[in-house]
Short mmCIF file of C-alpha atoms and ligand atoms in Angstrom, two decimals:
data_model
loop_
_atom_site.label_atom_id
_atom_site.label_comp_id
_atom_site.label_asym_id
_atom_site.label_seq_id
_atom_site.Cartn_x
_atom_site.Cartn_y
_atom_site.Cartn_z
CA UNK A 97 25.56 -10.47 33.30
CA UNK A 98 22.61 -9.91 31.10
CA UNK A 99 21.71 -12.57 28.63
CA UNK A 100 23.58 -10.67 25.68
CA UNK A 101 26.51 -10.60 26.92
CA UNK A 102 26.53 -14.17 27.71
CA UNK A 103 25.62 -15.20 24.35
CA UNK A 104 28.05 -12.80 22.82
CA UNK A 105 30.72 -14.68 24.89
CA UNK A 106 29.80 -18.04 23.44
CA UNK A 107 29.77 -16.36 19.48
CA UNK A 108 32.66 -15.01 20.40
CA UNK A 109 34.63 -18.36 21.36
CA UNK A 110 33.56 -19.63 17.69
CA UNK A 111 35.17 -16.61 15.85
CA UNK A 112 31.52 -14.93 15.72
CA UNK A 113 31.24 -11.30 17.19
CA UNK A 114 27.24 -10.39 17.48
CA UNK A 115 28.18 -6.91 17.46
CA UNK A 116 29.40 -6.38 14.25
CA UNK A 117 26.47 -8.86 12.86
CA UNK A 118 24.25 -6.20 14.32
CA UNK A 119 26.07 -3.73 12.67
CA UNK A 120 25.81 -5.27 9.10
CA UNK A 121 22.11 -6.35 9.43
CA UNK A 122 21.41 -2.83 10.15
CA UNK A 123 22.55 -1.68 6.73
CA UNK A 124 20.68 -4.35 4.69
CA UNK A 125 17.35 -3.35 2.97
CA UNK A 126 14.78 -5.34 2.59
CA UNK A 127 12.09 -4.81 0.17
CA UNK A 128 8.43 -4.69 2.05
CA UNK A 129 5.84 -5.72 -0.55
CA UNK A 130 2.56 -3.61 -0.36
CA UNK A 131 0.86 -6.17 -1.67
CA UNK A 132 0.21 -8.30 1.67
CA UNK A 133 -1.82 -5.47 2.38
CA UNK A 134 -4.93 -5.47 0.30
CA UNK A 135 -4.42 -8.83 -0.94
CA UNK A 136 -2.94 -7.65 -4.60
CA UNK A 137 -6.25 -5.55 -5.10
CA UNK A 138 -4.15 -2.55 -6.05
CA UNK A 139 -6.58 1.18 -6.58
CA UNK A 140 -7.02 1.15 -10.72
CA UNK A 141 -9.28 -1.36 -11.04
CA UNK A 142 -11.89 -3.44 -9.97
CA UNK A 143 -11.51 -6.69 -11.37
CA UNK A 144 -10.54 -10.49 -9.74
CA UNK A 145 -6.57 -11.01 -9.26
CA UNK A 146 -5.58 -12.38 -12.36
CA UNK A 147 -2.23 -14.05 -13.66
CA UNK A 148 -2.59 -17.08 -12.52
CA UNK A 149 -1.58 -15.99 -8.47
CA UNK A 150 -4.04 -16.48 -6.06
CA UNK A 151 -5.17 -14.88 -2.47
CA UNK A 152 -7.23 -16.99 -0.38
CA UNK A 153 -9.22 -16.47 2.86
CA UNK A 154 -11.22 -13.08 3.83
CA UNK A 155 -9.76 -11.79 7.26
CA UNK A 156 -11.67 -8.90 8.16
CA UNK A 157 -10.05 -5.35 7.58
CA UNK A 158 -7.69 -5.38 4.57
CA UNK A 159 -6.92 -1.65 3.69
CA UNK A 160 -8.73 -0.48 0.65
CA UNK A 161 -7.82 2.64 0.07
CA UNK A 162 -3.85 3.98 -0.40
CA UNK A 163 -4.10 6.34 3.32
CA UNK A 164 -5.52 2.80 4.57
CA UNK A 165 -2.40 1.13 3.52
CA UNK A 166 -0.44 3.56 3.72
CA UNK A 167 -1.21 3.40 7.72
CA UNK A 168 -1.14 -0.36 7.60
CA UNK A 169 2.10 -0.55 6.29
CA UNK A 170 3.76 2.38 8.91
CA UNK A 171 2.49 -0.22 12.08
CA UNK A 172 4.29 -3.09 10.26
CA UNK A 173 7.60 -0.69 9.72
CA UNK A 174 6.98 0.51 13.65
CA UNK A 175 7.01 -3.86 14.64
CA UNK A 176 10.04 -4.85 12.47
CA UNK A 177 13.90 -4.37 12.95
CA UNK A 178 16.06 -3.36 10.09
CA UNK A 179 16.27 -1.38 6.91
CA UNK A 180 13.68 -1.36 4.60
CA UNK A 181 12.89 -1.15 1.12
CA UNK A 182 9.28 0.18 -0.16
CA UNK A 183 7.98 -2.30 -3.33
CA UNK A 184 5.37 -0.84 -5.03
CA UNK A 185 2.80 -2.13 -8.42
CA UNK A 186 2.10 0.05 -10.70
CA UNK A 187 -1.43 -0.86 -10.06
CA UNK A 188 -1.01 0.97 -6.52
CA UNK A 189 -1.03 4.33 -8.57
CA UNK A 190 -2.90 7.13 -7.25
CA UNK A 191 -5.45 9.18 -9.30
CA UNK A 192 -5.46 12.63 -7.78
CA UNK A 193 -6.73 14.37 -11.26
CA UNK A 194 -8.22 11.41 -13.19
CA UNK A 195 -7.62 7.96 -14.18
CA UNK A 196 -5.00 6.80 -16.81
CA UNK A 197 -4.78 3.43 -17.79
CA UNK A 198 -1.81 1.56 -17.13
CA UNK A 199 -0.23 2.45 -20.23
CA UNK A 200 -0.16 6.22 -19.60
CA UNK A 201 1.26 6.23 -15.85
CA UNK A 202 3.43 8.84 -14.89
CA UNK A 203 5.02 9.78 -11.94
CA UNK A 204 2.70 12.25 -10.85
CA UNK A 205 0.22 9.15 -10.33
CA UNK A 206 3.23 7.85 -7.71
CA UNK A 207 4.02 11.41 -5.71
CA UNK A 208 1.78 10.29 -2.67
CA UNK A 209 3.95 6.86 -2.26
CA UNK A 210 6.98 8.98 -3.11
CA UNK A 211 6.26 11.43 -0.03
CA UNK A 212 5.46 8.21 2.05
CA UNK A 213 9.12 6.56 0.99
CA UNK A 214 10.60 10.18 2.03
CA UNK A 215 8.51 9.94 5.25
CA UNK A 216 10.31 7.00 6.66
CA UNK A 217 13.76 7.17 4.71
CA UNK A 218 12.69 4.18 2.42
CA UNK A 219 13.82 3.49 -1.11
CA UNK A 220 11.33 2.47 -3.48
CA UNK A 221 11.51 -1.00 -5.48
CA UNK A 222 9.00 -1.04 -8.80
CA UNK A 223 6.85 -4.01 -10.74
CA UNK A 224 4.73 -3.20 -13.74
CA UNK A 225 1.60 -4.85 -13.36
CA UNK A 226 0.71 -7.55 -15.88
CA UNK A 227 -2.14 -8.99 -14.31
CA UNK A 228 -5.67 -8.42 -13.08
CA UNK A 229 -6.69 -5.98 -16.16
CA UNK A 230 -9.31 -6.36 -19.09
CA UNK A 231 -6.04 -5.84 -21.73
CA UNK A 232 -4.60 -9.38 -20.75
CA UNK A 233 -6.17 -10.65 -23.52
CA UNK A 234 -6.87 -14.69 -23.29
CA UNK A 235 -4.48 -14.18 -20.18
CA UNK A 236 -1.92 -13.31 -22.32
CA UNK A 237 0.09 -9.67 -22.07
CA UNK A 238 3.44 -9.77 -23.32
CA UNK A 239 3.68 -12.66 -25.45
CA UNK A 240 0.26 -12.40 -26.71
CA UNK A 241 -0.03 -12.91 -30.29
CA UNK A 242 -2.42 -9.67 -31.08
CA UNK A 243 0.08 -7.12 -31.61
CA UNK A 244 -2.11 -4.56 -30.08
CA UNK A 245 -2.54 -6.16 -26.84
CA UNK A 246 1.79 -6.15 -27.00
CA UNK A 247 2.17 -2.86 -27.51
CA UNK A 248 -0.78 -1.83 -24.91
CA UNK A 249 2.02 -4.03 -22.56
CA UNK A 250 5.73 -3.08 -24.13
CA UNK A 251 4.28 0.85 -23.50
CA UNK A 252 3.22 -0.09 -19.43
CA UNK A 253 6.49 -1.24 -19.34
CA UNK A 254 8.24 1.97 -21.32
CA UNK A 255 5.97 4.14 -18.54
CA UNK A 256 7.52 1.75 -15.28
CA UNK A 257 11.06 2.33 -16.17
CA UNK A 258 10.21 6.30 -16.18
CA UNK A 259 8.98 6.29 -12.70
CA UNK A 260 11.29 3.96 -11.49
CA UNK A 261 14.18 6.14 -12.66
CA UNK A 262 11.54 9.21 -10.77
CA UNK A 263 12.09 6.71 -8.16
CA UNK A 264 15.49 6.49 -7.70
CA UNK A 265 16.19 10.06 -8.22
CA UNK A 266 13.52 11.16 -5.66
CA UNK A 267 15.05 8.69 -3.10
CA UNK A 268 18.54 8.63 -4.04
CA UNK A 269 18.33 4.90 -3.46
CA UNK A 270 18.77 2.28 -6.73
CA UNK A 271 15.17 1.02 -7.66
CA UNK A 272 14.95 -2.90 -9.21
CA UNK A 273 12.01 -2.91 -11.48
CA UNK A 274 10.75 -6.74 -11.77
CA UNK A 275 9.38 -7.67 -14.85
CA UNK A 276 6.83 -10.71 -14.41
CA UNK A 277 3.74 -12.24 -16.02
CA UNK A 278 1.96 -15.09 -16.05
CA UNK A 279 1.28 -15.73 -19.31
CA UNK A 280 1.06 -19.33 -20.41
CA UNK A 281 -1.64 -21.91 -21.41
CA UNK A 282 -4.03 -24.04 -19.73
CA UNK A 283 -3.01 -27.25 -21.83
CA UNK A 284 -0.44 -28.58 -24.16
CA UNK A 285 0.44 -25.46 -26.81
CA UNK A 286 0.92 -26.40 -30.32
CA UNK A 287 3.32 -23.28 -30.68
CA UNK A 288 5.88 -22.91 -27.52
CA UNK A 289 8.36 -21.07 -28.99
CA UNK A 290 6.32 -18.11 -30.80
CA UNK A 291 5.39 -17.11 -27.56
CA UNK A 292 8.43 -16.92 -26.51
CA UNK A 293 9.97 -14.97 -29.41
CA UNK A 294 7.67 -12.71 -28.58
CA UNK A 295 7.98 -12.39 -25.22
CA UNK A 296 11.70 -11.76 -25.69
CA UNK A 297 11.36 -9.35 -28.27
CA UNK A 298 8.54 -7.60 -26.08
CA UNK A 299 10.99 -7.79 -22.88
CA UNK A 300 13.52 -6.42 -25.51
CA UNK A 301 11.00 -3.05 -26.70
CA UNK A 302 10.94 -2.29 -22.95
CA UNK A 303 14.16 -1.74 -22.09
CA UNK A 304 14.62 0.14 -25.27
CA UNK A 305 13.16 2.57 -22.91
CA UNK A 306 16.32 5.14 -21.90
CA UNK A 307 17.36 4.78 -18.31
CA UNK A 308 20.35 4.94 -15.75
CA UNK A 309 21.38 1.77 -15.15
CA UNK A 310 22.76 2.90 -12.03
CA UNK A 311 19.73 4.22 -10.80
CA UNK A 312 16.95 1.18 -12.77
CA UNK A 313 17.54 -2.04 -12.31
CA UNK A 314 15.47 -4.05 -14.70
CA UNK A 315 14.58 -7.66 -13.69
CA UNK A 316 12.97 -10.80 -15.04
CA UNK A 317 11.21 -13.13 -12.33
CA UNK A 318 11.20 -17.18 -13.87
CA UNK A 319 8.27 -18.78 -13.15
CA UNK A 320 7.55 -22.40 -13.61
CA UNK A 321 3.41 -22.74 -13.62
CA UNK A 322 0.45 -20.56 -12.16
CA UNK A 323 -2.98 -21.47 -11.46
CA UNK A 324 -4.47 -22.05 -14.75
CA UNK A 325 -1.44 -22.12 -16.97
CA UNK A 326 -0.51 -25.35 -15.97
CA UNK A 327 0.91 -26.73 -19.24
CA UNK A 328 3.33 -23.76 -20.15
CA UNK A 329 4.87 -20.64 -18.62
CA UNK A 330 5.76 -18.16 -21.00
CA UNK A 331 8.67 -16.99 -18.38
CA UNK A 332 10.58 -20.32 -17.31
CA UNK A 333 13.27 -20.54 -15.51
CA UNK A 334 15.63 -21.33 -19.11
CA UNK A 335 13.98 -18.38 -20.65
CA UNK A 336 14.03 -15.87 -18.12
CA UNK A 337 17.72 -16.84 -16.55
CA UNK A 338 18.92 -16.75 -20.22
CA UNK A 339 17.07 -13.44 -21.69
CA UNK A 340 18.87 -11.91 -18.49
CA UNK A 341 22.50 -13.28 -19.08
CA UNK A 342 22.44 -12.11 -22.69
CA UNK A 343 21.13 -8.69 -21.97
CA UNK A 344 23.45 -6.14 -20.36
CA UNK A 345 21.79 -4.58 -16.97
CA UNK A 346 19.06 -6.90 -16.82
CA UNK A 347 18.88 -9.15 -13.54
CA UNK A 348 17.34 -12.47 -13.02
CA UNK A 349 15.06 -12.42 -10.32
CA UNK A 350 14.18 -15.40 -8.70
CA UNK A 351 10.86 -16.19 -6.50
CA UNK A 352 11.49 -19.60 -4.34
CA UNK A 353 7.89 -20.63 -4.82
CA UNK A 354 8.64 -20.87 -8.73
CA UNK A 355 10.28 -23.81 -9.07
CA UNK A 356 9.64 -27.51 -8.64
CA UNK A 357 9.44 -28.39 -5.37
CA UNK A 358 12.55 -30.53 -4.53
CA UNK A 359 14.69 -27.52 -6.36
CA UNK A 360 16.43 -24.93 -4.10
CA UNK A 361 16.92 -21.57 -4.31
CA UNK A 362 19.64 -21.52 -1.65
CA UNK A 363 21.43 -23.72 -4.05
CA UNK A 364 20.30 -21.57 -6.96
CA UNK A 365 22.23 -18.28 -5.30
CA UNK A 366 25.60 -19.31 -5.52
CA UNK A 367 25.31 -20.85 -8.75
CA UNK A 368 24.22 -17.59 -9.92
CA UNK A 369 26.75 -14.94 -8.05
CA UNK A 370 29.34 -17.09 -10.26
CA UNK A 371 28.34 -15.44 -13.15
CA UNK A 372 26.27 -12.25 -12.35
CA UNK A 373 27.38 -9.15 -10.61
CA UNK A 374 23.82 -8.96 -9.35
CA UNK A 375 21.02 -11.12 -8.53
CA UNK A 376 17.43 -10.14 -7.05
CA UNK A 377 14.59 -12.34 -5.31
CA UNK A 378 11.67 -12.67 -3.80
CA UNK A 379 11.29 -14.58 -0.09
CA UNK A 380 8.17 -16.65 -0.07
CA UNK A 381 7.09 -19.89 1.16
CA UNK A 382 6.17 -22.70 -1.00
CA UNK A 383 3.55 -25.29 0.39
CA UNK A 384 3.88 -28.01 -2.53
CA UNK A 385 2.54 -25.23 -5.28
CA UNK A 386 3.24 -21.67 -5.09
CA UNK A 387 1.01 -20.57 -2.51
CA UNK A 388 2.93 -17.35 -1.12
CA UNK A 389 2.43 -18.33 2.07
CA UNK A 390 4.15 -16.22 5.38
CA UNK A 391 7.34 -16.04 5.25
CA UNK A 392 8.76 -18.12 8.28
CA UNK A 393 12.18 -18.88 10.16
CA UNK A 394 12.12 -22.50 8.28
CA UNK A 395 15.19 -24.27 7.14
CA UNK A 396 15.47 -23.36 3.65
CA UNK A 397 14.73 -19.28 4.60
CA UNK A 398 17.88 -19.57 6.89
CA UNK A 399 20.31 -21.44 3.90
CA UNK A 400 18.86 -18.57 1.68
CA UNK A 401 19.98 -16.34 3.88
CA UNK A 402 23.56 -18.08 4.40
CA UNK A 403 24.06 -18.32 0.67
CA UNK A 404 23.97 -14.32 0.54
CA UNK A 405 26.11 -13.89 3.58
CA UNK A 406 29.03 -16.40 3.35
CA UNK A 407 29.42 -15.73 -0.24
CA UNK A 408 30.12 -11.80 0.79
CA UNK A 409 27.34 -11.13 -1.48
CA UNK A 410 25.06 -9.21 0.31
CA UNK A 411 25.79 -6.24 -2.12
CA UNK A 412 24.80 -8.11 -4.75
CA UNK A 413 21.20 -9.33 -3.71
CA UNK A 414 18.07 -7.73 -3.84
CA UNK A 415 16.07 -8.71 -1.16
CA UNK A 416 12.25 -8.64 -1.22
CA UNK A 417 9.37 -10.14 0.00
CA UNK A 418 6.59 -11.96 -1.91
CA UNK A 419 3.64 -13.37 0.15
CA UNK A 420 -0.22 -12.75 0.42
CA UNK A 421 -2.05 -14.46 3.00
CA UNK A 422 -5.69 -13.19 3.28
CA UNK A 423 -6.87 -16.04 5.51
CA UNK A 424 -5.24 -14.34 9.07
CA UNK A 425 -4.63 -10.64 10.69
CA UNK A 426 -2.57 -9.24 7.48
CA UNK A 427 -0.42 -6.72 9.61
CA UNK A 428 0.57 -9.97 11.62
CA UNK A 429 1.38 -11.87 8.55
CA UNK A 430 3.43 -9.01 7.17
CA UNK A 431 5.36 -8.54 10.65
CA UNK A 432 5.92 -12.37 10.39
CA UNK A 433 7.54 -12.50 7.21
CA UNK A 434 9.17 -9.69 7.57
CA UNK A 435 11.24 -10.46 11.42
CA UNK A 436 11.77 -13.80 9.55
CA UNK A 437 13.91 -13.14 6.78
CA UNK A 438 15.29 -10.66 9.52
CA UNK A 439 16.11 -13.52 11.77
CA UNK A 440 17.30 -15.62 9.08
CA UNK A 441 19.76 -12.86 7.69
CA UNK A 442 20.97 -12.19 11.82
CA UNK A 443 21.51 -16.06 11.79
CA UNK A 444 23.61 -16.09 8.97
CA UNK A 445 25.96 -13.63 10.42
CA UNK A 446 26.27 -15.81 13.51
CA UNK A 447 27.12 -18.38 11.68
CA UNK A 448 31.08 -19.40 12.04
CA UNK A 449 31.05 -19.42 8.14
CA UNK A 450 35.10 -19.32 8.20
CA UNK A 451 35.52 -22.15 10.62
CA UNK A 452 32.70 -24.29 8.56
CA UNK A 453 34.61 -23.50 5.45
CA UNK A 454 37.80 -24.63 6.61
CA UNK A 455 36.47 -27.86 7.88
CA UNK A 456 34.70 -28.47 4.32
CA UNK A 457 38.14 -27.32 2.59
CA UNK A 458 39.99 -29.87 4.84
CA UNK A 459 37.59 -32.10 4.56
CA UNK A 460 36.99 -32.37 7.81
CA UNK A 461 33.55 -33.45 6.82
CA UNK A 462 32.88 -35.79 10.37
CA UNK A 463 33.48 -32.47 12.08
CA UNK A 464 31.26 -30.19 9.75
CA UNK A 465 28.38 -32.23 10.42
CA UNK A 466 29.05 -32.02 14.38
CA UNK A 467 29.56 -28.20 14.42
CA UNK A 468 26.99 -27.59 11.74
CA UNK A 469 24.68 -29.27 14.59
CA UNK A 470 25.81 -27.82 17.25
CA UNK A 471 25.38 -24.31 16.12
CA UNK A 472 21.39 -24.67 15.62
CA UNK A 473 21.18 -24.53 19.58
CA UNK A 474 23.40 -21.22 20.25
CA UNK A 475 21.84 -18.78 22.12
CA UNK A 476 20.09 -16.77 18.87
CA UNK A 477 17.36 -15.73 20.24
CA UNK A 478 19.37 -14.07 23.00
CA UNK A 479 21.12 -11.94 20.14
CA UNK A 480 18.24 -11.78 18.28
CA UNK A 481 16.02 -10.05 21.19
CA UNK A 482 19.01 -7.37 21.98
CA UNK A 483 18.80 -6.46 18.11
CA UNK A 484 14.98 -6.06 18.62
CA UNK A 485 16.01 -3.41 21.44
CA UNK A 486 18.25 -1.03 19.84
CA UNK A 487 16.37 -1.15 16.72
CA UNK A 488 13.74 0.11 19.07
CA UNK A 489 11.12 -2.56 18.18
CA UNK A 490 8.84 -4.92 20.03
CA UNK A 491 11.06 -8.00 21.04
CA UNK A 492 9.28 -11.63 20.40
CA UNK A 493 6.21 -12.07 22.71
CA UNK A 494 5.76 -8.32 22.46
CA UNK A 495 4.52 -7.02 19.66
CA UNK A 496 1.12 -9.07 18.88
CA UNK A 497 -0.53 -7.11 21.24
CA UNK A 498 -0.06 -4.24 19.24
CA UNK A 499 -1.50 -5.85 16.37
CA UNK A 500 -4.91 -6.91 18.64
CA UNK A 501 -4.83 -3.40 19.77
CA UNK A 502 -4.90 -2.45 16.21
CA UNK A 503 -6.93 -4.74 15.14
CA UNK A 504 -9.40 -3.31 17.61
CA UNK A 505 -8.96 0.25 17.22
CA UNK A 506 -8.23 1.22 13.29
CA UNK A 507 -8.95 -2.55 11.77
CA UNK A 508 -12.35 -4.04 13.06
CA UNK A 509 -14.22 -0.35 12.30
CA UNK A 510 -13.36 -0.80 8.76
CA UNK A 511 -16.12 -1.59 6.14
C1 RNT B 852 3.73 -14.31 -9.07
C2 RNT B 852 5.03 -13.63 -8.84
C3 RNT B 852 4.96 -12.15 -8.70
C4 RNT B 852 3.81 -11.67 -7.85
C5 RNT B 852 3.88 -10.19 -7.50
C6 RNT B 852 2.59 -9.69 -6.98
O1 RNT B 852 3.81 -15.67 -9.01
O2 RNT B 852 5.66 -14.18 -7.73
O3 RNT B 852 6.17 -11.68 -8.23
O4 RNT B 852 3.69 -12.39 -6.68
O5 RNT B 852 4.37 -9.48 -8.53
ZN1 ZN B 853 7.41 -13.23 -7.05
#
């Protein structure tokens, strides 16, 4: 008997069939971030990233042009099971017949990516860009106090919501457009709720913006400090989770590298689904700051993953990635991340979630701890490897060689 079988057997015996998990994983999308890529460069400008995020480390061949990572991105598609999602910036916009600044984008500027989505049956997710431009005046965009500067920023925002609604009705697929910035301050502000105000009220002009909510899904994404705005984040988590609740269609979007570091989004999910009929994040990974490093098959990736599934909410959750690691091969970080959160989604469907339930509900609590144990050493990787197969996708210890070969052929000739 081959080795999935066997394992099947063993789910099976704990209420767990593997071929109905491989059934559901198949139909969840998962939002690929182009922005592992080119290390948040984006094509419209030519300036340092900005906002307070940083990329660190200069691997050789990051794709600097959109057929560049355009190509980068199919290899990473051709190397990972599962649906996926395409999440764009608006500063990925591509000037076929001239430049606009941000505040003018259109569609048009967005056709190429469109074409791509089409390409390989992707939807598209959406994020105005609020960083790394000479209008973020004092690092400031929508809170800023120079009312110019706002409205430079309230009509980016106007412009995102029209091609993310192009989005949507090119792909036929919902697109979440995340709203984030980094604006804060350096040190202790004498003013902390001004900003605010006027972040709210900027947030507020935006979505004033017509759109199908069926077809936009607006987002705010909390933040708790960046690089630089140490002292005070515009967005916080009180500010953003509360500007969402009180607005209708709006989503809070949460990003597990913005919080302090004993707080945990896995815990943070369910609280939420009690009062939201739909939540969105980003998947990162935290080393004691928010350093967006590779996504990886850790402990708190899996519980994220188990918060979405037990709770029947995986309906209800946008799923997207959020890394940037410059410092290694970036179609091998991408691939990483990416058959992570797959893994950790495939583990949460083979986890007896009804039988640890009951024992909790009983509390049986001796016995949760032994079977919680016990199932960290069932044969995954068994299930996880046959998934790999009839997705048609390198299995584990197969597919870095197609990165070296890569690297080789299209990577290392790149200037
Ligand atoms: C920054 C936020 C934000 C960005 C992307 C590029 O801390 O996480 O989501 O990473 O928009
Ligand atoms: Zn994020």
């Amino acid at each position: 008997m081959n080795r999935y079988e066997e394992a099947k057997k063993i789910y099976a015996a704990l209420g767990v069939d593997t071929d109905k998990a491989i059934e559901t994983i198949k139909g969840l999308p998962v939002s690929l971030h182009c922005w592992q890529g080119d290390d948040v460069k984006g094509f419209d400008q030519d300036g340092p990233l900005t906002g307070g995020i940083q990329t660190t480390g200069n691997y050789p061949g990051k794709a600097t042009t959109p057929a560049e990572l355009m190509q980068d991105m199919e290899k990473v598609i051709s190397l990972c099971p599962g649906k996926k999602k395409l999440n764009l910036h608006a500063c990925y916009a591509i000037f076929e017949d001239g430049f606009v600044d941000r505040d003018r984008l259109e569609p048009k500027h967005f056709a190429k990516w469109v074409e791509f989505a089409k390409k390989h049956n992707l939807g598209i997710d959406f994020n105005p860009t609020f960083f790394s431009h000479p209008k973020c005046k004092d690092g400031l965009t929508l809170s800023s106090p120079d009312e110019a500067t706002r409205l430079f920023w309230i009509e980016h925002g106007k412009a995102c919501i029209r091609i993310s609604q192009y989005f949507a009705e090119e792909t036929g697929v919902p697109c979440v457009m995340n709203i984030w910035t980094g604006d804060g301050y350096k040190d202790i502000p004498a003013d902390r709720m001004g900003p605010r105000m006027r972040y709210k009220e900027s947030i507020e002009a935006i979505l004033s913006e017509p759109f199908d909510k069926s077809k936009v899904k607006p987002c705010v994404e909390s933040k708790v400090f960046g690089i630089g705005v140490e002292a005070f984040t515009a967005g916080s988590a009180e500010f953003s989770l509360s500007f969402a609740a009180s607005h209708d269609g709006c989503l809070p979007l949460m990003d597990n590298g913005h919080y302090h570091p004993t707080e945990v989004v896995s815990d943070k999910i369910p609280a939420l689904l009690c009062f939201f009929p739909e939540i969105a994040l980003h998947i990162t990974r935290p080393i004691r700051w928010d350093s967006d490093h590779v996504v990886l098959f850790d402990d708190e990736t899996k519980e994220m993953a188990k918060e979405i599934v037990r709770n029947n909410a995986v309906d209800r959750v946008y799923m997207a990635l959020d890394y940037f690691d410059a410092s290694i091969n970036r179609i091998s970080a991408w691939t990483v991340g990416f058959r992570s959160w797959q893994k950790a989604l495939l583990n949460a469907l083979l986890t007896p979630n009804e039988l640890l339930k009951k024992l909790q509900d009983e509390n049986r609590l001796t016995e949760l701890m032994v079977v919680s144990e016990e199932v960290k050493t069932l044969p995954f990787g068994d299930v996880w490897q046959y998934y790999c197969e009839t997705e048609g996708v390198p299995a584990d210890g197969e597919w870095f060689a197609e990165v070296k070969r890569y690297e080789d052929e299209v990577l290392s000739l790149r200037k």
